[in-house]
Amino acid sequence: MSDWPEGRNGGPGERYGQGSASPRPEGARAMPHVRRRPAPQPQSPPRIPPQPGGVPGHADAPGYDSGYNTGQVYGGGAGRGPGGGGHGGGPRGGDSGYVRPRPAPNWGRRLKVGALSLVVVVLAVSVGTYFWADGKLKREVDLSKVIDRPSEGDGTNYLIVGSDSREGMTDEDKKKLHTGSAEGKRTDSMMILHDGSNGPTLVSLPRDSNVEIPSFVGSESGKKYEGTGRTVKLNAAYAEDGPELLVRTVEFNTGLRIDHYVEIGFGGFANIVDAIGGVELDIPKAFKDKKSGADFQAGKQTLNGEQSLAFVRTRYAFAGSDLDRTKNQQKFLAALASQTATPSTVLNPFKLYPTMGAGLDTLIVDKDMSLWSLGNMFFAMKGVTGGDGTSMNIPLTGQSVNGNLVWDKDKVKQLVEQLRNDDKVTVKGS
């Protein structure tokens, strides 16, 4: 009898463990070989070439999968996802060919740097231009030599003088511009430009105006000359002792204080016009004058430097002579200023610098004149043709003394009061 419990008698179909029916005792049989998965190593172990006829269940046996990932560095690229982390999960993984993505450009920073660079360049150019232009100004007129001056008023008054100076002109230039070769210089035009809160006012002073020469101090000698009551044409004051006496005479006969003096000669005037490419003007009636060289048809046309100078100098072709000439001068200067102060000139260095150079080379101003004041004068001149601007001849009586034009003293006094107080001008000129 067997001592095994029921169901464990060692029958063929009811073995216990791995072979309880074997004739050998169970303890004497060898247990099946169980291969354990080796622990991960920092580097893959040396691979043993497969041996032919390997024992089933051995690592060298065909089809056997030990579960060990050979030939790969742990965390390498075999199982790496889009992030390139693989098992390691890091940004570089185990792939030595990894390329770090280029960061997106910081457009906000680039725009700030670009804007700052532009500001620096503009400031540098502006400062350079300022000192360049300031160095060209000829500050030759000393208004401190003018005595017994009227009191200051509101706004700024400029005395603008066009002289027949031929300084710097060649014989060919003089012939071309019909200026002649007279020595010295005289004034062909004189204007007072008032720049105030009620708009600019341009008042022409005819060269043939009858004025009194007051007491004055000689600009060169420093000697005081007492007034004798003598009267002359206005341009004679300039011929006698230059800009200082002209300012003294204008102030004495008008009672209006002159803040700044600006003078330009023939050559500079023509060069400015040529530098901006000419000035467009509408001439209502054809006229011709041999002395000035004028020969114009009626209608809109663009005048070059030579033609412009002839236009503003002509007087013998008009019935009103000097009065008609002053009106043409006002018309032309307003057009010149308006067509010069445009973006195509101001923002174009190839036009701006030649234009400024042409004017500044022959421009004579008082010692207190700044570029800022000169710029204000220029834009005030441009505004003369605007809705608030006024241009006129100084009021005249219609009478003459020795062929000189006589001012209407009452109207002149009223005009000066309006200018001094910066009121709107209501006085009508001649």
Short mmCIF file of C-alpha atoms in Angstrom, two decimals:
data_model
loop_
_atom_site.label_atom_id
_atom_site.label_comp_id
_atom_site.label_asym_id
_atom_site.label_seq_id
_atom_site.Cartn_x
_atom_site.Cartn_y
_atom_site.Cartn_z
CA MET A 1 0.00 0.00 0.00
CA SER A 2 1.15 3.49 -0.58
CA ASP A 3 1.25 6.09 2.11
CA TRP A 4 0.48 8.89 -0.42
CA PRO A 5 -2.84 10.55 0.05
CA GLU A 6 -5.61 9.96 -2.38
CA GLY A 7 -5.00 11.62 -5.68
CA ARG A 8 -1.25 11.69 -5.06
CA ASN A 9 -0.35 8.13 -5.77
CA GLY A 10 2.06 9.04 -8.44
CA GLY A 11 -0.10 8.10 -11.32
CA PRO A 12 0.94 9.29 -14.70
CA GLY A 13 -1.66 12.04 -14.89
CA GLU A 14 -1.25 13.31 -11.35
CA ARG A 15 2.40 14.20 -10.92
CA TYR A 16 3.46 16.48 -8.11
CA GLY A 17 5.91 19.11 -9.03
CA GLN A 18 8.12 18.09 -11.91
CA GLY A 19 8.16 14.39 -11.92
CA SER A 20 6.78 12.70 -8.87
CA ALA A 21 6.28 9.59 -11.07
CA SER A 22 9.99 9.32 -11.80
CA PRO A 23 11.72 6.28 -10.36
CA ARG A 24 14.40 8.64 -9.02
CA PRO A 25 13.70 10.41 -5.80
CA GLU A 26 12.59 13.98 -6.36
CA GLY A 27 15.36 15.42 -4.34
CA ALA A 28 17.95 13.76 -6.60
CA ARG A 29 16.67 15.35 -9.77
CA ALA A 30 18.20 18.63 -11.01
CA MET A 31 15.88 21.57 -11.12
CA PRO A 32 15.45 23.25 -14.54
CA HIS A 33 17.90 26.09 -15.19
CA VAL A 34 16.28 29.48 -14.71
CA ARG A 35 18.14 32.36 -16.33
CA ARG A 36 17.74 35.65 -14.55
CA ARG A 37 17.91 38.97 -16.39
CA PRO A 38 21.18 40.66 -15.54
CA ALA A 39 21.10 44.06 -13.91
CA PRO A 40 21.63 47.02 -16.26
CA GLN A 41 25.29 47.92 -16.66
CA PRO A 42 26.74 51.26 -17.63
CA GLN A 43 28.13 49.70 -20.79
CA SER A 44 26.96 46.75 -22.78
CA PRO A 45 28.82 43.50 -21.96
CA PRO A 46 31.01 41.87 -24.57
CA ARG A 47 28.99 39.87 -26.96
CA ILE A 48 29.93 36.17 -27.29
CA PRO A 49 29.57 34.87 -30.81
CA PRO A 50 26.84 32.22 -31.09
CA GLN A 51 28.08 28.67 -30.90
CA PRO A 52 26.69 26.13 -33.29
CA GLY A 53 24.39 23.65 -31.79
CA GLY A 54 23.66 25.64 -28.74
CA VAL A 55 21.80 24.07 -25.92
CA PRO A 56 18.09 24.86 -25.92
CA GLY A 57 17.27 27.47 -23.35
CA HIS A 58 20.78 28.96 -23.56
CA ALA A 59 21.35 32.58 -24.51
CA ASP A 60 23.12 31.48 -27.66
CA ALA A 61 20.22 29.41 -28.84
CA PRO A 62 18.43 30.65 -31.96
CA GLY A 63 15.23 32.62 -31.22
CA TYR A 64 16.07 33.11 -27.60
CA ASP A 65 15.18 36.57 -26.23
CA SER A 66 16.92 37.39 -23.03
CA GLY A 67 15.22 40.80 -22.82
CA TYR A 68 18.59 42.56 -22.70
CA ASN A 69 18.86 45.56 -25.02
CA THR A 70 22.29 45.10 -26.56
CA GLY A 71 24.15 47.60 -28.70
CA GLN A 72 22.34 50.61 -27.19
CA VAL A 73 23.36 53.04 -24.55
CA TYR A 74 20.66 53.21 -21.96
CA GLY A 75 18.51 56.24 -22.69
CA GLY A 76 19.79 56.33 -26.32
CA GLY A 77 18.07 57.23 -29.51
CA ALA A 78 16.37 53.89 -30.32
CA GLY A 79 13.30 54.61 -28.31
CA ARG A 80 13.52 58.41 -28.40
CA GLY A 81 10.35 60.32 -29.18
CA PRO A 82 10.03 63.68 -30.85
CA GLY A 83 11.61 65.37 -27.88
CA GLY A 84 14.77 63.37 -28.35
CA GLY A 85 14.72 62.17 -24.69
CA GLY A 86 14.34 58.42 -25.17
CA HIS A 87 14.65 56.48 -21.95
CA GLY A 88 16.90 59.17 -20.53
CA GLY A 89 14.22 61.88 -20.93
CA GLY A 90 16.88 64.63 -21.25
CA PRO A 91 17.01 67.28 -23.96
CA ARG A 92 20.14 65.87 -25.57
CA GLY A 93 19.54 62.10 -25.22
CA GLY A 94 22.28 59.84 -26.37
CA ASP A 95 22.45 60.98 -29.99
CA SER A 96 25.67 62.89 -30.61
CA GLY A 97 24.22 64.37 -33.84
CA TYR A 98 21.56 66.41 -32.03
CA VAL A 99 21.25 70.08 -33.23
CA ARG A 100 19.78 72.62 -30.81
CA PRO A 101 16.93 74.59 -32.46
CA ARG A 102 17.64 78.27 -33.19
CA PRO A 103 15.67 80.54 -30.85
CA ALA A 104 12.97 82.73 -32.41
CA PRO A 105 14.16 86.33 -33.18
CA ASN A 106 13.23 88.98 -30.62
CA TRP A 107 11.57 91.48 -32.96
CA GLY A 108 10.65 93.85 -30.14
CA ARG A 109 14.29 94.25 -29.16
CA ARG A 110 15.38 94.60 -32.78
CA LEU A 111 12.86 97.38 -33.40
CA LYS A 112 13.99 99.25 -30.29
CA VAL A 113 17.65 99.00 -31.30
CA GLY A 114 16.82 100.09 -34.86
CA ALA A 115 14.75 103.05 -33.67
CA LEU A 116 17.48 104.14 -31.26
CA SER A 117 20.10 103.89 -34.00
CA LEU A 118 17.94 106.00 -36.33
CA VAL A 119 17.47 108.67 -33.65
CA VAL A 120 21.23 108.80 -33.03
CA VAL A 121 21.95 109.17 -36.77
CA VAL A 122 19.31 111.90 -37.21
CA LEU A 123 20.64 113.82 -34.21
CA ALA A 124 24.21 113.52 -35.44
CA VAL A 125 23.26 114.77 -38.92
CA SER A 126 21.14 117.59 -37.49
CA VAL A 127 23.90 118.78 -35.15
CA GLY A 128 26.46 118.57 -37.93
CA THR A 129 24.21 120.50 -40.31
CA TYR A 130 23.57 123.16 -37.67
CA PHE A 131 27.24 123.87 -37.07
CA TRP A 132 28.00 123.70 -40.79
CA ALA A 133 25.29 126.25 -41.59
CA ASP A 134 26.05 128.42 -38.56
CA GLY A 135 29.66 128.66 -39.68
CA LYS A 136 28.59 130.02 -43.07
CA LEU A 137 26.57 132.94 -41.69
CA LYS A 138 28.27 136.29 -42.16
CA ARG A 139 27.37 138.19 -39.00
CA GLU A 140 28.73 141.55 -40.11
CA VAL A 141 26.03 144.03 -39.06
CA ASP A 142 26.31 145.44 -35.54
CA LEU A 143 22.96 146.84 -34.47
CA SER A 144 24.49 147.98 -31.17
CA LYS A 145 25.92 150.91 -33.15
CA VAL A 146 22.41 152.15 -33.93
CA ILE A 147 21.49 154.96 -31.54
CA ASP A 148 18.18 156.33 -30.19
CA ARG A 149 16.24 153.19 -30.99
CA PRO A 150 12.44 152.83 -30.62
CA SER A 151 11.07 150.65 -27.82
CA GLU A 152 10.57 146.95 -28.46
CA GLY A 153 7.15 145.64 -29.34
CA ASP A 154 5.47 142.25 -29.67
CA GLY A 155 6.53 139.90 -32.42
CA THR A 156 9.76 140.05 -34.45
CA ASN A 157 10.65 142.55 -37.16
CA TYR A 158 13.15 141.71 -39.91
CA LEU A 159 14.59 144.24 -42.34
CA ILE A 160 15.20 142.26 -45.54
CA VAL A 161 17.48 143.91 -48.08
CA GLY A 162 18.29 142.84 -51.62
CA SER A 163 21.55 144.45 -52.64
CA ASP A 164 23.22 144.72 -56.02
CA SER A 165 26.45 143.38 -54.56
CA ARG A 166 28.50 141.57 -57.19
CA GLU A 167 30.83 139.98 -54.67
CA GLY A 168 32.10 136.60 -55.86
CA MET A 169 30.73 137.07 -59.38
CA THR A 170 32.93 136.58 -62.43
CA ASP A 171 32.80 138.85 -65.48
CA GLU A 172 30.86 136.11 -67.23
CA ASP A 173 28.33 136.00 -64.36
CA LYS A 174 27.86 139.77 -64.48
CA LYS A 175 27.24 139.67 -68.21
CA LYS A 176 24.86 136.74 -67.96
CA LEU A 177 22.84 138.30 -65.11
CA HIS A 178 22.86 141.83 -66.62
CA THR A 179 24.22 143.33 -63.39
CA GLY A 180 26.86 145.61 -64.84
CA SER A 181 30.20 146.14 -63.12
CA ALA A 182 29.56 149.10 -60.84
CA GLU A 183 31.78 149.25 -57.76
CA GLY A 184 30.36 149.08 -54.26
CA LYS A 185 26.78 148.07 -53.60
CA ARG A 186 23.35 149.61 -53.40
CA THR A 187 19.91 148.37 -52.40
CA ASP A 188 17.41 147.32 -55.01
CA SER A 189 14.74 146.27 -52.53
CA MET A 190 13.91 146.80 -48.85
CA MET A 191 11.13 145.11 -46.89
CA ILE A 192 9.98 144.86 -43.31
CA LEU A 193 8.72 141.40 -42.39
CA HIS A 194 6.73 141.28 -39.15
CA ASP A 195 6.27 137.82 -37.65
CA GLY A 196 3.60 137.77 -34.95
CA SER A 197 0.61 135.96 -33.52
CA ASN A 198 -1.78 137.43 -36.12
CA GLY A 199 0.15 136.08 -39.06
CA PRO A 200 3.08 137.53 -40.98
CA THR A 201 2.99 140.94 -42.61
CA LEU A 202 5.36 141.96 -45.40
CA VAL A 203 5.71 145.72 -46.01
CA SER A 204 7.78 146.90 -48.97
CA LEU A 205 9.70 150.17 -48.68
CA PRO A 206 10.22 151.64 -52.17
CA ARG A 207 13.84 152.61 -52.80
CA ASP A 208 12.66 156.04 -54.01
CA SER A 209 10.89 156.81 -50.71
CA ASN A 210 11.56 160.31 -49.42
CA VAL A 211 13.10 159.97 -45.93
CA GLU A 212 15.08 162.10 -43.45
CA ILE A 213 18.60 161.12 -42.45
CA PRO A 214 18.75 161.40 -38.62
CA SER A 215 21.73 161.72 -36.30
CA PHE A 216 23.86 158.59 -36.40
CA VAL A 217 27.21 157.09 -35.39
CA GLY A 218 29.49 156.12 -38.24
CA SER A 219 29.82 152.33 -38.57
CA GLU A 220 33.55 152.57 -39.27
CA SER A 221 34.66 155.86 -37.72
CA GLY A 222 32.58 155.68 -34.55
CA LYS A 223 32.02 159.41 -34.92
CA LYS A 224 28.58 160.89 -34.30
CA TYR A 225 26.99 162.83 -37.14
CA GLU A 226 24.21 165.21 -36.15
CA GLY A 227 21.05 165.25 -38.19
CA THR A 228 20.42 168.33 -40.30
CA GLY A 229 16.94 167.53 -41.55
CA ARG A 230 18.11 166.67 -45.03
CA THR A 231 15.96 164.29 -47.03
CA VAL A 232 17.13 161.69 -49.53
CA LYS A 233 15.92 158.57 -51.25
CA LEU A 234 15.83 155.64 -48.86
CA ASN A 235 18.48 153.64 -50.70
CA ALA A 236 20.89 156.58 -50.32
CA ALA A 237 21.15 155.86 -46.59
CA TYR A 238 22.56 152.44 -47.37
CA ALA A 239 24.99 153.88 -49.90
CA GLU A 240 26.16 156.52 -47.41
CA ASP A 241 27.10 154.33 -44.42
CA GLY A 242 25.85 150.81 -44.98
CA PRO A 243 23.37 148.62 -43.10
CA GLU A 244 23.64 150.37 -39.71
CA LEU A 245 22.59 153.74 -41.12
CA LEU A 246 19.84 152.11 -43.15
CA VAL A 247 18.40 150.52 -39.99
CA ARG A 248 18.71 153.84 -38.13
CA THR A 249 16.91 155.67 -40.95
CA VAL A 250 14.06 153.12 -41.18
CA GLU A 251 13.53 153.17 -37.41
CA PHE A 252 13.61 156.98 -37.26
CA ASN A 253 11.09 157.45 -40.10
CA THR A 254 8.71 154.66 -39.07
CA GLY A 255 9.06 154.45 -35.27
CA LEU A 256 9.27 150.63 -35.54
CA ARG A 257 12.17 148.79 -33.95
CA ILE A 258 14.08 146.42 -36.22
CA ASP A 259 15.11 143.20 -34.46
CA HIS A 260 17.14 141.54 -37.22
CA TYR A 261 18.84 142.50 -40.47
CA VAL A 262 19.14 140.15 -43.48
CA GLU A 263 20.83 141.01 -46.79
CA ILE A 264 21.43 138.92 -49.91
CA GLY A 265 23.26 139.83 -53.11
CA PHE A 266 22.59 139.16 -56.77
CA GLY A 267 24.71 136.04 -57.05
CA GLY A 268 23.31 134.34 -53.98
CA PHE A 269 19.74 135.03 -55.05
CA ALA A 270 20.21 133.43 -58.47
CA ASN A 271 22.08 130.45 -57.01
CA ILE A 272 19.29 129.65 -54.56
CA VAL A 273 16.75 129.51 -57.38
CA ASP A 274 18.95 127.23 -59.47
CA ALA A 275 19.65 124.97 -56.47
CA ILE A 276 15.96 124.17 -55.97
CA GLY A 277 15.39 123.63 -59.68
CA GLY A 278 13.63 126.92 -60.45
CA VAL A 279 10.55 128.73 -59.16
CA GLU A 280 7.13 128.35 -60.75
CA LEU A 281 5.35 131.66 -61.22
CA ASP A 282 2.18 132.84 -62.91
CA ILE A 283 2.90 136.04 -64.85
CA PRO A 284 -0.38 137.77 -65.73
CA LYS A 285 0.98 139.95 -68.54
CA ALA A 286 3.98 139.66 -70.86
CA PHE A 287 6.77 142.24 -70.44
CA LYS A 288 10.28 142.93 -71.62
CA ASP A 289 13.10 145.08 -70.24
CA LYS A 290 16.54 145.46 -71.82
CA LYS A 291 18.22 146.80 -68.67
CA SER A 292 17.30 143.84 -66.45
CA GLY A 293 17.27 141.29 -69.27
CA ALA A 294 13.61 140.41 -68.66
CA ASP A 295 11.66 138.83 -71.51
CA PHE A 296 8.56 137.01 -70.26
CA GLN A 297 5.38 135.69 -71.81
CA ALA A 298 2.12 135.60 -69.91
CA GLY A 299 1.11 132.43 -68.07
CA LYS A 300 2.57 129.86 -65.68
CA GLN A 301 6.26 129.16 -66.15
CA THR A 302 9.32 128.03 -64.21
CA LEU A 303 12.01 130.67 -63.82
CA ASN A 304 15.68 129.80 -63.43
CA GLY A 305 18.16 131.93 -61.48
CA GLU A 306 18.92 134.33 -64.32
CA GLN A 307 15.24 134.85 -65.17
CA SER A 308 14.28 135.25 -61.49
CA LEU A 309 16.82 138.00 -60.96
CA ALA A 310 15.57 139.80 -64.06
CA PHE A 311 11.97 139.49 -62.83
CA VAL A 312 12.58 141.09 -59.41
CA ARG A 313 14.78 143.88 -60.80
CA THR A 314 12.54 145.09 -63.62
CA ARG A 315 10.83 148.46 -63.12
CA TYR A 316 11.11 150.40 -66.37
CA ALA A 317 8.67 148.08 -68.11
CA PHE A 318 5.84 148.99 -65.69
CA ALA A 319 3.70 152.09 -65.44
CA GLY A 320 4.04 152.08 -61.66
CA SER A 321 7.83 151.75 -61.91
CA ASP A 322 9.24 151.01 -58.45
CA LEU A 323 5.82 150.32 -56.89
CA ASP A 324 5.07 147.61 -59.42
CA ARG A 325 8.54 146.21 -58.93
CA THR A 326 8.06 145.88 -55.16
CA LYS A 327 4.84 143.96 -55.74
CA ASN A 328 6.66 141.55 -58.05
CA GLN A 329 9.40 141.16 -55.46
CA GLN A 330 6.87 140.25 -52.79
CA LYS A 331 5.16 137.79 -55.09
CA PHE A 332 8.39 136.12 -56.07
CA LEU A 333 9.88 135.85 -52.57
CA ALA A 334 6.69 134.27 -51.23
CA ALA A 335 6.73 131.73 -54.08
CA LEU A 336 10.42 131.02 -53.52
CA ALA A 337 9.90 130.36 -49.79
CA SER A 338 6.80 128.25 -50.41
CA GLN A 339 8.48 126.03 -52.99
CA THR A 340 11.70 125.69 -51.01
CA ALA A 341 10.13 124.59 -47.72
CA THR A 342 8.83 121.31 -49.12
CA PRO A 343 9.65 117.69 -48.16
CA SER A 344 11.29 117.16 -51.55
CA THR A 345 13.86 119.82 -50.62
CA VAL A 346 14.13 119.58 -46.84
CA LEU A 347 14.39 115.75 -46.78
CA ASN A 348 16.65 115.51 -49.82
CA PRO A 349 20.27 116.24 -48.85
CA PHE A 350 21.23 116.56 -52.55
CA LYS A 351 18.91 119.58 -52.76
CA LEU A 352 18.95 120.85 -49.17
CA TYR A 353 22.71 121.39 -48.82
CA PRO A 354 23.21 123.10 -52.20
CA THR A 355 20.22 125.35 -51.48
CA MET A 356 21.44 126.29 -48.01
CA GLY A 357 24.99 126.69 -49.25
CA ALA A 358 23.94 128.94 -52.12
CA GLY A 359 22.05 131.27 -49.80
CA LEU A 360 24.36 131.25 -46.81
CA ASP A 361 27.46 131.96 -48.89
CA THR A 362 26.21 135.47 -49.75
CA LEU A 363 23.87 136.11 -46.82
CA ILE A 364 24.80 138.96 -44.46
CA VAL A 365 23.01 139.19 -41.11
CA ASP A 366 23.29 141.02 -37.80
CA LYS A 367 25.51 139.69 -35.03
CA ASP A 368 22.58 138.50 -32.91
CA MET A 369 20.97 136.48 -35.69
CA SER A 370 20.68 132.73 -34.96
CA LEU A 371 19.81 129.95 -37.35
CA TRP A 372 16.57 129.53 -35.42
CA SER A 373 15.60 133.18 -36.05
CA LEU A 374 16.62 132.86 -39.69
CA GLY A 375 14.43 129.75 -40.04
CA ASN A 376 11.49 131.57 -38.44
CA MET A 377 11.93 134.39 -40.93
CA PHE A 378 11.95 131.95 -43.81
CA PHE A 379 8.72 130.24 -42.74
CA ALA A 380 7.08 133.58 -42.00
CA MET A 381 7.89 134.59 -45.56
CA LYS A 382 6.27 131.39 -46.76
CA GLY A 383 3.17 132.21 -44.69
CA VAL A 384 2.72 135.60 -46.34
CA THR A 385 0.70 133.96 -49.11
CA GLY A 386 -1.40 132.00 -46.59
CA GLY A 387 -4.84 132.92 -45.35
CA ASP A 388 -3.54 135.01 -42.44
CA GLY A 389 -0.61 136.63 -44.25
CA THR A 390 -0.56 140.20 -45.57
CA SER A 391 1.68 141.87 -48.14
CA MET A 392 1.58 145.56 -49.00
CA ASN A 393 3.54 148.66 -49.93
CA ILE A 394 3.96 151.27 -47.24
CA PRO A 395 1.09 153.81 -47.51
CA LEU A 396 1.88 156.75 -49.78
CA THR A 397 0.24 160.13 -50.33
CA GLY A 398 0.54 160.07 -54.10
CA GLN A 399 2.69 163.20 -53.96
CA SER A 400 6.39 163.52 -54.62
CA VAL A 401 9.28 165.63 -53.41
CA ASN A 402 12.09 166.03 -55.91
CA GLY A 403 10.78 162.91 -57.61
CA ASN A 404 10.75 160.94 -54.36
CA LEU A 405 7.69 159.10 -53.05
CA VAL A 406 6.07 160.63 -49.95
CA TRP A 407 4.73 158.41 -47.17
CA ASP A 408 1.29 158.92 -45.67
CA LYS A 409 2.37 159.72 -42.11
CA ASP A 410 -0.99 159.11 -40.47
CA LYS A 411 -1.46 155.70 -42.05
CA VAL A 412 2.16 154.76 -41.42
CA LYS A 413 1.70 155.65 -37.73
CA GLN A 414 -1.43 153.49 -37.53
CA LEU A 415 0.32 150.60 -39.32
CA VAL A 416 3.29 150.78 -36.96
CA GLU A 417 1.03 150.74 -33.91
CA GLN A 418 -0.71 147.61 -35.16
CA LEU A 419 2.61 145.90 -35.83
CA ARG A 420 4.15 146.95 -32.50
CA ASN A 421 1.13 145.67 -30.57
CA ASP A 422 0.95 142.55 -32.74
CA ASP A 423 -2.62 143.39 -33.75
CA LYS A 424 -4.24 142.34 -36.98
CA VAL A 425 -3.22 144.73 -39.75
CA THR A 426 -6.18 146.67 -41.18
CA VAL A 427 -4.29 149.51 -42.86
CA LYS A 428 -4.23 149.34 -46.64
CA GLY A 429 -1.01 149.97 -48.48
CA SER A 430 -0.34 151.62 -51.80
#
